[in-house]
Coordinates of C-alpha atoms (C1' of nucleotides) in Angstrom, one line a residue:
Chain A
X1 CA -72.0 -127.3 37.3
X2 CA -69.3 -129.4 35.9
X3 CA -68.2 -128.3 32.5
X4 CA -67.7 -131.7 30.8
X5 CA -66.9 -131.8 27.1
X6 CA -70.0 -133.1 25.3
X7 CA -68.1 -133.7 22.1
X8 CA -66.4 -136.8 23.2
X9 CA -68.9 -139.7 23.7
X10 CA -68.6 -139.6 27.5
X11 CA -71.1 -142.2 28.3
X12 CA -70.6 -143.3 31.9
X13 CA -71.9 -146.7 32.0
X14 CA -71.6 -149.1 34.9
X15 CA -67.9 -149.4 34.2
X16 CA -67.3 -147.7 37.5
X17 CA -67.0 -151.1 39.1
X18 CA -64.0 -152.7 37.5
X19 CA -63.7 -155.6 40.0
X20 CA -63.6 -159.1 38.6
X21 CA -66.9 -159.9 40.3
X22 CA -68.7 -157.2 38.2
X23 CA -66.9 -158.1 35.0
X24 CA -69.0 -159.3 32.1
X25 CA -66.2 -160.6 30.0
X26 CA -66.9 -164.2 29.0
X27 CA -63.5 -164.8 27.5
X28 CA -61.4 -163.9 30.5
X29 CA -59.6 -166.8 32.1
X30 CA -59.7 -165.1 35.4
X31 CA -63.3 -164.4 35.2
X32 CA -64.0 -168.0 34.2
X33 CA -62.2 -169.2 37.3
X34 CA -63.6 -166.7 39.6
X35 CA -65.3 -169.4 41.7
X36 CA -61.9 -170.5 42.8
X37 CA -60.1 -167.2 42.7
X38 CA -62.7 -165.1 44.5
X39 CA -61.3 -163.1 47.3
X40 CA -57.8 -164.3 46.4
X41 CA -54.9 -162.0 46.8
X42 CA -54.6 -162.0 43.0
X43 CA -58.0 -160.6 42.3
X44 CA -58.0 -158.2 45.3
X45 CA -54.7 -156.7 44.3
X46 CA -55.2 -156.2 40.6
X47 CA -55.0 -152.7 39.3
X48 CA -56.8 -151.1 36.3
X49 CA -55.4 -148.8 33.7
X50 CA -57.3 -146.7 31.2
X51 CA -55.6 -146.0 27.9
X52 CA -56.6 -143.6 25.3
X53 CA -56.6 -144.5 21.6
X54 CA -53.0 -144.6 20.3
X55 CA -51.4 -144.8 23.7
X56 CA -48.5 -147.2 24.2
X57 CA -48.7 -148.9 27.6
X58 CA -45.8 -151.4 27.1
X59 CA -42.5 -150.1 25.9
X60 CA -40.0 -152.4 24.4
X61 CA -37.2 -152.9 26.8
X62 CA -39.2 -151.8 29.9
X63 CA -38.9 -154.0 33.0
X64 CA -41.5 -156.7 33.5
X65 CA -43.5 -156.8 36.6
X66 CA -46.8 -158.5 35.7
X67 CA -49.4 -159.3 33.2
X68 CA -52.1 -157.3 31.4
X69 CA -55.6 -158.6 30.6
X70 CA -57.8 -156.5 28.3
X71 CA -61.1 -155.6 30.0
X72 CA -62.3 -153.5 27.1
X73 CA -61.0 -152.4 23.8
X74 CA -58.4 -153.7 21.3
X75 CA -54.6 -153.6 21.3
X76 CA -51.8 -154.2 18.8
X77 CA -48.7 -155.9 19.9
X78 CA -45.5 -154.9 18.0
X79 CA -41.9 -155.6 17.8
X80 CA -39.5 -153.1 16.2
X81 CA -37.2 -154.5 13.6
X82 CA -33.6 -153.6 12.8
X83 CA -34.4 -150.7 10.4
X84 CA -37.0 -149.3 12.7
X85 CA -39.7 -151.2 10.8
X86 CA -42.6 -152.0 13.1
X87 CA -43.8 -155.6 12.9
X88 CA -47.3 -156.2 14.3
X89 CA -47.1 -159.5 16.1
X90 CA -50.8 -159.8 16.8
X91 CA -54.0 -158.0 17.5
X92 CA -55.7 -158.6 20.9
X93 CA -59.3 -158.1 22.0
X94 CA -61.3 -158.3 25.2
X95 CA -60.3 -161.1 27.6
X96 CA -56.8 -161.6 26.0
X97 CA -53.5 -161.5 27.7
X98 CA -50.8 -158.9 26.8
X99 CA -47.2 -159.3 27.8
X100 CA -47.0 -163.1 27.7
X101 CA -44.0 -163.6 29.8
X102 CA -45.2 -161.3 32.5
X103 CA -44.9 -163.9 35.2
X104 CA -41.8 -165.7 34.1
X105 CA -38.2 -165.1 34.7
X106 CA -38.0 -162.6 31.9
X107 CA -36.7 -159.2 33.0
X108 CA -37.6 -156.9 30.1
X109 CA -40.3 -156.8 27.5
X110 CA -39.3 -157.7 24.1
X111 CA -42.5 -156.3 22.6
X112 CA -44.5 -153.1 22.8
X113 CA -48.3 -152.7 23.1
X114 CA -50.4 -149.9 21.8
X115 CA -54.2 -149.3 22.3
X116 CA -56.1 -149.1 19.1
X117 CA -59.1 -147.7 20.8
X118 CA -59.9 -146.4 24.2
X119 CA -59.0 -149.4 26.3
X120 CA -59.3 -150.6 29.9
X121 CA -56.6 -153.0 31.2
X122 CA -56.4 -155.1 34.2
X123 CA -52.9 -155.5 35.6
X124 CA -51.8 -158.4 37.8
X125 CA -48.5 -158.5 39.5
X126 CA -46.0 -161.2 38.9
X127 CA -45.8 -162.4 42.5
X128 CA -49.6 -163.0 42.9
X129 CA -49.8 -164.7 39.6
X130 CA -47.0 -167.1 40.4
X131 CA -48.6 -167.9 43.7
X132 CA -52.0 -168.5 42.1
X133 CA -50.7 -170.7 39.3
X134 CA -48.9 -172.9 41.8
X135 CA -52.0 -173.3 43.9
X136 CA -54.7 -173.7 41.2
X137 CA -54.3 -176.5 38.7
X138 CA -57.5 -175.5 36.8
X139 CA -56.4 -171.9 36.4
X140 CA -52.9 -173.0 35.4
X141 CA -54.4 -175.4 32.9
X142 CA -56.5 -172.7 31.3
X143 CA -53.5 -170.4 31.0
X144 CA -51.6 -173.2 29.4
X145 CA -54.2 -173.8 26.8
X146 CA -54.2 -170.1 26.0
X147 CA -50.4 -170.1 25.6
X148 CA -50.5 -173.2 23.5
X149 CA -52.9 -171.6 21.1
X150 CA -50.8 -168.5 20.9
X151 CA -47.7 -170.5 20.1
X152 CA -49.6 -172.4 17.4
X153 CA -50.8 -169.2 15.8
X154 CA -47.4 -167.6 16.0
X155 CA -45.8 -170.6 14.3
X156 CA -48.3 -170.4 11.5
X157 CA -47.5 -166.8 11.1
X158 CA -43.9 -167.4 10.6
X159 CA -44.7 -169.8 7.9
X160 CA -47.1 -167.5 6.2
X161 CA -44.7 -164.6 6.1
X162 CA -41.9 -166.7 4.7
X163 CA -43.8 -168.7 2.2
X164 CA -46.7 -166.6 0.9
X165 CA -46.7 -163.9 -1.8
X166 CA -47.6 -160.3 -0.8
X167 CA -51.0 -160.7 -2.2
X168 CA -51.6 -163.9 -0.2
X169 CA -50.3 -162.4 3.0
X170 CA -52.6 -159.4 2.6
X171 CA -55.6 -161.8 2.0
X172 CA -54.5 -163.8 5.0
X173 CA -54.4 -160.7 7.2
X174 CA -57.9 -159.8 6.1
X175 CA -59.2 -163.2 6.9
X176 CA -57.5 -163.1 10.2
X177 CA -59.1 -159.8 11.1
X178 CA -62.4 -161.2 9.9
X179 CA -62.1 -164.4 11.9
X180 CA -61.1 -162.6 15.1
X181 CA -63.2 -159.4 15.0
X182 CA -66.0 -160.3 12.7
X183 CA -68.3 -158.0 10.7
X184 CA -70.3 -155.0 11.6
X185 CA -72.7 -153.5 9.0
X186 CA -70.9 -155.4 6.3
X187 CA -67.5 -154.1 7.3
X188 CA -64.7 -155.6 9.3
X189 CA -65.3 -154.7 12.9
X190 CA -61.9 -153.3 13.5
X191 CA -60.7 -150.2 11.6
X192 CA -57.1 -150.4 10.6
X193 CA -54.9 -148.2 8.5
X194 CA -53.3 -149.6 5.4
X195 CA -50.0 -149.2 7.2
X196 CA -51.2 -151.4 10.0
X197 CA -52.2 -154.1 7.5
X198 CA -48.7 -153.7 6.0
X199 CA -47.0 -154.0 9.4
X200 CA -49.0 -157.1 10.2
X201 CA -48.5 -158.8 6.7
X202 CA -44.8 -157.9 6.6
X203 CA -45.0 -155.6 3.6
X204 CA -45.3 -151.9 2.8
X205 CA -48.2 -149.6 2.8
X206 CA -48.1 -149.1 -1.0
X207 CA -48.2 -152.8 -1.6
X208 CA -51.3 -153.2 0.6
X209 CA -53.0 -150.3 -1.2
X210 CA -52.3 -151.9 -4.5
X211 CA -53.5 -155.3 -3.5
X212 CA -56.6 -153.7 -2.0
X213 CA -57.3 -151.9 -5.3
X214 CA -56.9 -155.1 -7.2
X215 CA -59.2 -157.0 -4.9
X216 CA -61.7 -154.2 -5.2
X217 CA -61.6 -154.5 -9.0
X218 CA -62.2 -158.2 -8.7
X219 CA -65.1 -157.5 -6.4
X220 CA -63.7 -159.6 -3.6
X221 CA -63.7 -156.8 -1.1
X222 CA -65.2 -153.3 -0.8
X223 CA -63.5 -150.4 0.8
X224 CA -64.6 -147.0 2.1
X225 CA -61.7 -145.4 3.7
X226 CA -60.6 -147.4 6.7
X227 CA -63.7 -149.6 6.5
X228 CA -63.1 -152.8 4.6
X229 CA -65.9 -155.2 3.7
X230 CA -65.3 -158.7 2.5
X231 CA -67.6 -159.5 -0.4
X232 CA -66.5 -163.0 -1.3
X233 CA -64.9 -164.8 1.5
X234 CA -65.0 -168.2 -0.2
X235 CA -62.9 -167.0 -3.1
X236 CA -60.5 -165.3 -0.8
X237 CA -60.1 -168.5 1.3
X238 CA -59.6 -170.6 -1.7
X239 CA -56.9 -168.4 -3.0
X240 CA -54.7 -169.1 0.1
X241 CA -55.9 -172.7 0.4
X242 CA -54.6 -173.4 -3.1
X243 CA -51.2 -172.4 -1.8
X244 CA -51.8 -175.0 0.9
X245 CA -52.4 -172.7 3.8
X246 CA -55.3 -173.1 6.1
X247 CA -56.0 -173.5 9.8
X248 CA -58.0 -171.3 12.1
X249 CA -57.2 -169.6 15.3
Chain B
dC1 C1' -38.9 -144.9 -2.5
dC2 C1' -41.0 -140.0 -3.0
dA3 C1' -44.4 -136.4 -4.6
dT4 C1' -48.8 -135.1 -5.7
dT5 C1' -53.7 -135.1 -5.4
dA6 C1' -58.0 -137.0 -3.6
dA7 C1' -60.4 -138.6 0.2
dA8 C1' -61.5 -139.3 4.9
dT9 C1' -61.1 -138.1 9.9
dT10 C1' -60.6 -135.2 13.6
dC11 C1' -61.2 -131.1 16.2
dA12 C1' -63.1 -127.1 17.9
dA13 C1' -66.2 -123.4 17.6
Chain C
dT1 C1' -73.6 -129.5 13.1
dT2 C1' -70.2 -127.5 10.1
dG3 C1' -66.0 -126.7 7.8
dA4 C1' -61.1 -125.9 8.4
dA5 C1' -57.0 -128.5 9.7
dT6 C1' -54.8 -132.6 9.8
dT7 C1' -54.1 -137.3 8.6
dT8 C1' -54.6 -141.1 5.5
dA9 C1' -55.4 -143.3 0.8
dA10 C1' -54.3 -143.8 -4.0
dT11 C1' -51.5 -143.3 -8.1
dG12 C1' -47.8 -142.5 -11.0
dG13 C1' -43.1 -141.4 -11.7

DNA sequence: CCATTAAATTCAA
DNA sequence: TTGAATTTAATGG
């Protein structure tokens, strides 16, 4: 009789089969090209990694050997600043790529990545990726589109951090989370601490708390602990549009 | 920035 | 399922 802890939600679904063929992920570039890639050395040599919540699976400065795809869960990508301040570069969800330069000539990671929830990752080695990209134009094209989008988003973020006020940056962050992760029961479908909002918006935890309090008073958002609900998305959007910022991604 | 208090989450029995 | 322990939020100096 195996004494398994019942307290943790240990539901063993059919996640036993982690092969690309069994994957349900509609966003994954590899999954979407599986007709071409099936039985390729890339797919057959991938490895999977399970991360617990809060676990860091890419350390800044560690050597690069490949590329991670998220099979399940969410991840934050960070870069540590000069004073030890952690800047969240982006949040990533199922189907997205972590460690963008994993197949290039880069030798060491310039970013770190931490699981926000229990997460399953697929890991593809640099060698097989390079081989596959060289041989499959369609796959290479899809990858290029993904990278172009990321670059666009990253450039927008630079602008927002340098030109917007704290309040606008916090609102921008809320809208970004809403866009990307959507709502669940009227709350944003990704629980983040105020510190994480601060690290993403490029401000401090206190500032975020104060902006949240103001927004609550103005009935633009609702907050219960870590759960944030957006009450009036139109007004929020307008507030940053007036400062001539828009564009989705 | 830090200290205090209130509130929420986690953990283990 | 509960409540004690720990972490996180909120406020004011």
